[in-house]
């Protein structure tokens, strides 16, 4: 099969031929149709310090996918060949307290496909049947391929009650934009999204009913005045990883506001904790998706009219993966989807 491999300890990925994976008794074999490129894949492409210490050379990369089940392991009884699916890319263990109490997304033994284990940038993917998420007819392969990052957005957005609330999202990357769409879908009043990249803000305004603010040029306080947000935002979602954005968010929150943090800051960063204490803010770190509650909620919302397809800005056949990565690395794209059919 064709697959995208981290074949050398240097910048890049390489399209190679590999044997189709063997499946165990509890696994399924998935014929991959579409995959999304994630920021994580760009780190692996770039071979930065994180990738060098995490990703084994020779690994098949990729973790955002949709496809079709083509073979079942001996003990898999509740899935069918021909079933279209996506799936959770975190492979959990069964030993930890978290896992044994059903809080699978908090399992410290978790291993990721495309990061620690063979991934989905391939014509075929082996996945434990437990991780498979069947796709209903209304969700096509293209949207199926970006359910993983939509799950990050949904997990973050549903961390706090949003009904009637005023929401600030910092970072109009694909995940921030999808979180904006989710926040509006579930009933937030005002959703303001900030970035310093005008292309990203324009995309946000096309995809979701949000107020885009370029904080490099505009004063967030002025926008808040225009929207009559006298005290500030009730809920914040930090989705940029920028320490400056978190700082601005803390400043713009109401007393007792709640912040969900998905963005990953670059190493140790300075935080003005006294302001957080005096504002009595709640800050929640968000990792991955809730397995499988987030999947349930996002599929239900997509079936109930949540529209996020516009966040996909580039589509390429898998053979043109270099163009796909170039689009991602430009910092101007939304989601980039590769076609493996
Ligand atoms: N916690 C998790 O499980 C998890 C999972 C996926 C992604 N992430 C992180 O979530 C974040 C969002 O992911 P993405 O793929 O959308 O990222 P992205 O890098 O595509 O988007 C981040 C955006 O933040 C913007 N930004 C930079 N400085 C800013 C500032 N001062 N104010 C406002 N915006 C600013 C950038 O211009 C960019 O458009 C990233 O930090 C990513 O690493 C975390």
Short mmCIF file of C-alpha atoms and ligand atoms in Angstrom, two decimals:
data_model
loop_
_atom_site.label_atom_id
_atom_site.label_comp_id
_atom_site.label_asym_id
_atom_site.label_seq_id
_atom_site.Cartn_x
_atom_site.Cartn_y
_atom_site.Cartn_z
CA UNK A 1 0.00 0.00 0.00
CA UNK A 2 1.01 3.65 -0.43
CA UNK A 3 1.63 5.56 2.79
CA UNK A 4 3.32 8.72 4.06
CA UNK A 5 6.31 7.82 6.21
CA UNK A 6 8.70 9.76 8.43
CA UNK A 7 11.45 7.85 6.66
CA UNK A 8 14.42 10.06 7.63
CA UNK A 9 15.39 12.11 10.69
CA UNK A 10 15.10 15.37 8.77
CA UNK A 11 12.47 17.77 7.42
CA UNK A 12 9.82 16.16 5.21
CA UNK A 13 7.67 13.05 4.74
CA UNK A 14 8.09 10.40 2.07
CA UNK A 15 5.48 8.48 0.07
CA UNK A 16 6.44 4.78 0.29
CA UNK A 17 5.10 1.31 -0.43
CA UNK A 18 4.50 -0.84 2.66
CA UNK A 19 2.65 -4.14 3.26
CA UNK A 20 -1.03 -3.79 4.24
CA UNK A 21 -1.17 -3.98 8.09
CA UNK A 22 -2.03 -7.33 9.71
CA UNK A 23 -5.00 -7.11 12.07
CA UNK A 24 -5.40 -8.81 15.45
CA UNK A 25 -8.57 -10.50 16.76
CA UNK A 26 -9.99 -7.22 18.16
CA UNK A 27 -9.00 -4.96 15.26
CA UNK A 28 -10.54 -3.86 11.99
CA UNK A 29 -8.83 -3.00 8.72
CA UNK A 30 -9.98 0.33 7.29
CA UNK A 31 -9.56 1.37 3.66
CA UNK A 32 -8.76 5.04 4.10
CA UNK A 33 -10.56 7.45 1.77
CA UNK A 34 -9.80 10.94 3.09
CA UNK A 35 -7.38 12.31 5.66
CA UNK A 36 -6.91 15.73 7.23
CA UNK A 37 -3.51 17.31 7.85
CA UNK A 38 -3.14 18.48 11.47
CA UNK A 39 -0.72 20.98 13.02
CA UNK A 40 0.85 17.93 14.71
CA UNK A 41 1.66 16.49 11.27
CA UNK A 42 3.36 19.78 10.41
CA UNK A 43 5.52 19.45 13.57
CA UNK A 44 6.42 15.93 12.40
CA UNK A 45 7.18 17.23 8.88
CA UNK A 46 9.35 20.01 10.34
CA UNK A 47 11.11 17.50 12.63
CA UNK A 48 11.16 19.96 15.52
CA UNK A 49 12.39 19.16 19.03
CA UNK A 50 9.02 17.68 20.08
CA UNK A 51 8.83 15.44 16.98
CA UNK A 52 12.42 14.25 17.40
CA UNK A 53 11.81 13.07 20.95
CA UNK A 54 8.34 11.61 20.26
CA UNK A 55 8.06 10.12 16.77
CA UNK A 56 10.05 7.02 15.74
CA UNK A 57 11.78 7.28 12.36
CA UNK A 58 10.01 4.93 9.94
CA UNK A 59 6.52 5.65 11.31
CA UNK A 60 3.46 5.92 9.03
CA UNK A 61 2.05 9.34 10.02
CA UNK A 62 -1.45 10.89 10.11
CA UNK A 63 -4.37 10.55 12.49
CA UNK A 64 -7.37 12.41 10.97
CA UNK A 65 -9.25 10.07 8.66
CA UNK A 66 -12.45 8.65 7.23
CA UNK A 67 -12.76 5.38 5.36
CA UNK A 68 -14.53 2.06 5.10
CA UNK A 69 -14.10 -1.18 7.05
CA UNK A 70 -12.78 -3.91 4.72
CA UNK A 71 -11.88 -6.69 7.21
CA UNK A 72 -12.85 -7.66 10.75
CA UNK A 73 -10.70 -9.37 13.38
CA UNK A 74 -11.90 -12.78 14.61
CA UNK A 75 -13.54 -11.40 17.78
CA UNK A 76 -15.19 -8.31 16.27
CA UNK A 77 -18.93 -8.91 16.22
CA UNK A 78 -20.54 -5.48 16.34
CA UNK A 79 -19.17 -3.93 13.12
CA UNK A 80 -19.64 -4.84 9.47
CA UNK A 81 -17.47 -4.92 6.37
CA UNK A 82 -18.58 -1.96 4.21
CA UNK A 83 -19.33 0.27 7.22
CA UNK A 84 -18.09 3.85 6.63
CA UNK A 85 -16.26 5.18 9.65
CA UNK A 86 -13.89 7.58 11.29
CA UNK A 87 -12.25 6.76 14.59
CA UNK A 88 -10.53 7.89 17.74
CA UNK A 89 -6.79 8.03 17.16
CA UNK A 90 -5.88 7.75 20.83
CA UNK A 91 -5.27 4.09 21.69
CA UNK A 92 -5.97 3.77 25.39
CA UNK A 93 -4.69 1.29 27.95
CA UNK A 94 -6.84 -0.65 30.39
CA UNK A 95 -4.84 -0.35 33.61
CA UNK A 96 -5.18 3.19 34.87
CA UNK A 97 -7.80 4.34 37.34
CA UNK A 98 -9.08 6.82 34.73
CA UNK A 99 -9.48 4.18 32.06
CA UNK A 100 -11.09 1.64 34.37
CA UNK A 101 -13.62 4.24 35.50
CA UNK A 102 -14.55 5.10 31.91
CA UNK A 103 -12.67 8.41 31.66
CA UNK A 104 -10.79 7.10 28.67
CA UNK A 105 -9.51 10.48 27.44
CA UNK A 106 -7.58 10.91 30.69
CA UNK A 107 -5.68 7.63 30.44
CA UNK A 108 -1.94 8.32 30.88
CA UNK A 109 -1.02 5.17 28.91
CA UNK A 110 -2.57 6.56 25.72
CA UNK A 111 -0.66 6.12 22.46
CA UNK A 112 -1.52 8.05 19.32
CA UNK A 113 -1.81 6.69 15.79
CA UNK A 114 0.45 8.64 13.46
CA UNK A 115 2.53 9.81 16.44
CA UNK A 116 3.56 6.66 18.37
CA UNK A 117 1.79 3.93 16.35
CA UNK A 118 1.28 3.42 12.58
CA UNK A 119 -1.10 6.07 11.29
CA UNK A 120 -3.76 6.96 8.75
CA UNK A 121 -1.78 8.63 5.92
CA UNK A 122 -2.03 5.31 4.14
CA UNK A 123 -4.32 3.30 1.91
CA UNK A 124 -5.08 0.98 4.83
CA UNK A 125 -5.19 1.50 8.60
CA UNK A 126 -5.35 -1.07 11.39
CA UNK A 127 -7.51 0.18 14.28
CA UNK A 128 -8.89 -1.49 17.40
CA UNK A 129 -12.64 -2.03 16.83
CA UNK A 130 -13.19 -0.16 20.13
CA UNK A 131 -11.85 3.03 18.48
CA UNK A 132 -14.09 2.90 15.40
CA UNK A 133 -16.79 5.57 15.10
CA UNK A 134 -19.37 4.63 12.43
CA UNK A 135 -20.40 7.53 10.18
CA UNK A 136 -24.07 8.15 9.54
CA UNK A 137 -25.14 8.72 5.91
CA UNK A 138 -25.43 12.48 6.38
CA UNK A 139 -21.72 12.87 7.21
CA UNK A 140 -19.58 12.40 4.11
CA UNK A 141 -15.94 11.27 4.01
CA UNK A 142 -14.60 14.80 3.77
CA UNK A 143 -16.27 15.96 6.98
CA UNK A 144 -15.56 12.51 8.48
CA UNK A 145 -11.85 13.19 7.92
CA UNK A 146 -11.90 16.31 10.11
CA UNK A 147 -13.96 14.98 13.01
CA UNK A 148 -10.78 14.64 15.07
CA UNK A 149 -10.07 18.42 15.16
CA UNK A 150 -13.79 19.19 15.27
CA UNK A 151 -13.73 17.02 18.39
CA UNK A 152 -11.06 19.29 19.92
CA UNK A 153 -13.30 22.27 19.15
CA UNK A 154 -16.43 20.59 20.52
CA UNK A 155 -14.70 19.29 23.64
CA UNK A 156 -13.38 22.78 24.39
CA UNK A 157 -16.62 24.58 23.51
CA UNK A 158 -18.79 22.27 25.60
CA UNK A 159 -16.52 22.59 28.64
CA UNK A 160 -18.77 25.35 29.97
CA UNK A 161 -22.42 26.31 29.52
CA UNK A 162 -22.61 28.66 26.50
CA UNK A 163 -26.34 29.33 26.28
CA UNK A 164 -26.83 33.12 26.20
CA UNK A 165 -23.17 33.70 27.08
CA UNK A 166 -20.68 36.10 25.49
CA UNK A 167 -17.66 34.17 24.26
CA UNK A 168 -14.11 35.16 23.33
CA UNK A 169 -12.03 32.79 21.19
CA UNK A 170 -8.35 33.65 20.76
CA UNK A 171 -6.87 32.09 17.61
CA UNK A 172 -8.79 31.72 14.33
CA UNK A 173 -7.02 28.55 13.24
CA UNK A 174 -9.24 25.72 11.99
CA UNK A 175 -10.04 24.62 15.54
CA UNK A 176 -10.85 28.14 16.79
CA UNK A 177 -13.10 28.71 13.78
CA UNK A 178 -14.96 25.44 14.30
CA UNK A 179 -15.31 26.25 18.02
CA UNK A 180 -16.89 29.56 16.99
CA UNK A 181 -19.42 27.72 14.83
CA UNK A 182 -20.18 25.33 17.70
CA UNK A 183 -20.61 28.16 20.22
CA UNK A 184 -23.13 29.90 17.97
CA UNK A 185 -24.88 26.60 17.22
CA UNK A 186 -25.46 25.89 20.91
CA UNK A 187 -26.76 29.38 21.69
CA UNK A 188 -23.96 31.76 22.66
CA UNK A 189 -25.00 35.42 22.22
CA UNK A 190 -21.84 37.12 20.95
CA UNK A 191 -18.83 35.14 19.75
CA UNK A 192 -15.75 37.27 19.17
CA UNK A 193 -12.73 35.58 17.58
CA UNK A 194 -9.29 37.18 17.53
CA UNK A 195 -6.20 36.58 15.43
CA UNK A 196 -3.31 38.54 13.96
CA UNK A 197 -3.68 36.92 10.52
CA UNK A 198 -6.26 38.64 8.25
CA UNK A 199 -6.71 35.53 6.03
CA UNK A 200 -7.64 33.42 9.01
CA UNK A 201 -10.09 36.07 10.27
CA UNK A 202 -11.71 36.33 6.84
CA UNK A 203 -12.12 32.54 6.79
CA UNK A 204 -13.66 32.65 10.30
CA UNK A 205 -16.23 35.22 9.14
CA UNK A 206 -17.12 33.06 6.10
CA UNK A 207 -17.54 29.85 8.10
CA UNK A 208 -19.27 31.02 11.27
CA UNK A 209 -21.49 33.82 12.55
CA UNK A 210 -18.71 35.36 14.65
CA UNK A 211 -17.18 38.80 15.10
CA UNK A 212 -13.58 38.70 13.80
CA UNK A 213 -11.07 41.04 15.44
CA UNK A 214 -7.51 41.58 14.25
CA UNK A 215 -5.78 42.36 17.53
CA UNK A 216 -2.67 43.56 15.67
CA UNK A 217 -4.72 46.46 14.31
CA UNK A 218 -7.95 46.76 16.33
CA UNK A 219 -8.62 47.46 19.98
CA UNK A 220 -10.54 44.56 21.51
CA UNK A 221 -11.96 46.93 24.18
CA UNK A 222 -13.55 49.07 21.44
CA UNK A 223 -15.21 46.00 19.91
CA UNK A 224 -16.47 45.03 23.37
CA UNK A 225 -17.93 48.52 23.80
CA UNK A 226 -19.69 48.27 20.44
CA UNK A 227 -21.24 44.94 21.49
CA UNK A 228 -22.15 46.40 24.91
CA UNK A 229 -20.10 43.84 26.78
CA UNK A 230 -19.91 46.07 29.82
CA UNK A 231 -18.14 43.68 32.16
CA UNK A 232 -16.42 41.41 29.65
CA UNK A 233 -16.68 37.90 28.26
CA UNK A 234 -18.32 35.12 30.26
CA UNK A 235 -16.46 32.26 28.60
CA UNK A 236 -13.04 32.19 26.91
CA UNK A 237 -11.52 29.56 24.64
CA UNK A 238 -7.78 29.92 24.17
CA UNK A 239 -6.97 28.35 20.79
CA UNK A 240 -3.80 30.09 19.64
CA UNK A 241 -1.09 28.88 22.03
CA UNK A 242 0.04 32.52 22.20
CA UNK A 243 0.91 33.82 25.71
CA UNK A 244 -0.11 37.33 24.54
CA UNK A 245 -3.55 36.01 23.58
CA UNK A 246 -4.07 34.38 26.97
CA UNK A 247 -3.02 37.60 28.64
CA UNK A 248 -5.51 39.58 26.56
CA UNK A 249 -8.20 37.03 27.33
CA UNK A 250 -7.68 37.24 31.10
CA UNK A 251 -7.93 41.01 30.83
CA UNK A 252 -11.20 40.82 28.84
CA UNK A 253 -13.05 38.32 31.08
CA UNK A 254 -15.83 39.09 33.57
CA UNK A 255 -15.31 38.46 37.27
CA UNK A 256 -15.88 34.74 37.78
CA UNK A 257 -15.42 33.99 34.07
CA UNK A 258 -14.45 30.56 32.78
CA UNK A 259 -11.61 29.80 30.35
CA UNK A 260 -11.02 26.55 28.46
CA UNK A 261 -7.43 26.27 27.20
CA UNK A 262 -6.72 24.08 24.19
CA UNK A 263 -3.83 26.07 22.68
CA UNK A 264 -0.38 24.79 23.52
CA UNK A 265 2.01 27.60 24.55
CA UNK A 266 5.63 27.31 23.42
CA UNK A 267 7.37 25.99 26.54
CA UNK A 268 7.24 27.86 29.85
CA UNK A 269 5.55 31.25 29.65
CA UNK A 270 4.87 34.10 32.06
CA UNK A 271 1.30 34.31 33.40
CA UNK A 272 -0.09 37.09 35.60
CA UNK A 273 -1.66 34.77 38.18
CA UNK A 274 -2.73 37.51 40.58
CA UNK A 275 -5.15 38.88 37.96
CA UNK A 276 -6.59 35.38 37.53
CA UNK A 277 -7.01 35.07 41.30
CA UNK A 278 -8.55 38.52 41.79
CA UNK A 279 -10.97 37.94 38.92
CA UNK A 280 -11.82 34.52 40.41
CA UNK A 281 -11.42 32.89 37.00
CA UNK A 282 -11.73 29.18 36.37
CA UNK A 283 -9.20 27.76 33.89
CA UNK A 284 -9.60 24.29 32.45
CA UNK A 285 -6.91 22.55 30.38
CA UNK A 286 -8.42 20.62 27.48
CA UNK A 287 -6.74 17.62 25.89
CA UNK A 288 -8.08 15.70 22.90
CA UNK A 289 -11.68 14.68 22.89
CA UNK A 290 -13.86 12.89 25.44
CA UNK A 291 -13.96 9.28 24.30
CA UNK A 292 -16.70 8.82 23.16
CA UNK A 293 -19.00 11.52 24.51
CA UNK A 294 -17.49 14.26 22.30
CA UNK A 295 -17.92 12.02 19.23
CA UNK A 296 -21.58 11.50 20.13
CA UNK A 297 -22.21 15.22 20.60
CA UNK A 298 -20.45 16.35 17.43
CA UNK A 299 -22.19 13.82 15.23
CA UNK A 300 -25.52 14.82 16.79
CA UNK A 301 -24.79 18.51 16.15
CA UNK A 302 -23.70 17.87 12.54
CA UNK A 303 -26.98 16.00 12.04
CA UNK A 304 -28.76 18.95 13.63
CA UNK A 305 -27.40 21.59 11.22
CA UNK A 306 -23.93 22.47 12.54
CA UNK A 307 -22.04 23.59 9.42
CA UNK A 308 -18.23 23.50 9.42
CA UNK A 309 -17.34 22.28 5.92
CA UNK A 310 -16.20 25.77 4.90
CA UNK A 311 -13.14 25.38 7.12
CA UNK A 312 -11.70 23.02 4.47
CA UNK A 313 -9.83 25.30 2.07
CA UNK A 314 -7.60 22.85 0.18
CA UNK A 315 -8.15 19.39 -1.32
CA UNK A 316 -5.41 17.30 -2.96
CA UNK A 317 -4.94 13.72 -4.10
CA UNK A 318 -2.56 11.97 -1.67
CA UNK A 319 0.18 11.94 -4.33
CA UNK A 320 0.25 15.74 -4.04
CA UNK A 321 0.85 15.65 -0.28
CA UNK A 322 3.73 18.12 -0.68
CA UNK A 323 1.29 20.76 -1.93
CA UNK A 324 -0.96 19.95 1.02
CA UNK A 325 1.85 20.44 3.51
CA UNK A 326 2.97 23.62 1.73
CA UNK A 327 -0.57 25.02 2.15
CA UNK A 328 -0.55 24.09 5.86
CA UNK A 329 2.92 25.51 6.42
CA UNK A 330 1.95 28.80 4.76
CA UNK A 331 -0.22 29.55 7.81
CA UNK A 332 -2.92 30.86 5.48
CA UNK A 333 -4.97 27.70 4.93
CA UNK A 334 -7.90 26.25 6.81
CA UNK A 335 -8.10 22.44 6.88
CA UNK A 336 -6.27 20.59 4.11
CA UNK A 337 -7.74 17.23 3.06
CA UNK A 338 -5.87 14.49 1.14
CA UNK A 339 -7.76 11.96 -0.99
CA UNK A 340 -6.43 8.36 -0.86
CA UNK A 341 -8.95 6.77 -3.25
N1 LIG B 1 -4.88 20.34 23.66
C1 LIG B 1 -5.04 19.54 22.60
O1 LIG B 1 -5.41 18.36 22.69
C2 LIG B 1 -4.83 20.11 21.24
C3 LIG B 1 -5.24 19.41 20.10
C4 LIG B 1 -5.10 20.02 18.85
C5 LIG B 1 -4.54 21.29 18.77
N2 LIG B 1 -4.11 21.92 19.90
C6 LIG B 1 -3.60 23.30 19.89
O2 LIG B 1 -4.73 24.13 19.71
C7 LIG B 1 -4.36 25.33 19.02
C8 LIG B 1 -5.27 25.53 17.83
O3 LIG B 1 -5.04 24.56 16.82
P1 LIG B 1 -5.09 24.99 15.28
O4 LIG B 1 -4.74 23.80 14.47
O5 LIG B 1 -6.36 25.72 15.00
O6 LIG B 1 -3.83 26.01 15.31
P2 LIG B 1 -3.26 27.07 14.29
O7 LIG B 1 -1.81 27.20 14.62
O8 LIG B 1 -3.67 26.75 12.89
O9 LIG B 1 -4.01 28.43 14.71
C9 LIG B 1 -3.58 29.26 15.74
C10 LIG B 1 -3.95 30.69 15.35
O10 LIG B 1 -3.62 31.55 16.45
C11 LIG B 1 -3.26 32.79 15.87
N3 LIG B 1 -2.57 33.68 16.82
C12 LIG B 1 -1.25 33.87 17.03
N4 LIG B 1 -1.04 34.85 17.93
C13 LIG B 1 -2.26 35.30 18.31
C14 LIG B 1 -2.71 36.31 19.21
N5 LIG B 1 -1.85 37.03 19.94
N6 LIG B 1 -4.05 36.49 19.35
C15 LIG B 1 -4.93 35.75 18.65
N7 LIG B 1 -4.55 34.79 17.78
C16 LIG B 1 -3.25 34.57 17.61
C17 LIG B 1 -2.39 32.39 14.66
O11 LIG B 1 -2.26 33.45 13.73
C18 LIG B 1 -3.18 31.21 14.12
O12 LIG B 1 -4.10 31.60 13.10
C19 LIG B 1 -2.86 25.17 18.71
O13 LIG B 1 -2.11 25.79 19.73
C20 LIG B 1 -2.65 23.66 18.76
O14 LIG B 1 -1.31 23.31 19.07
C21 LIG B 1 -4.26 21.37 21.13
#
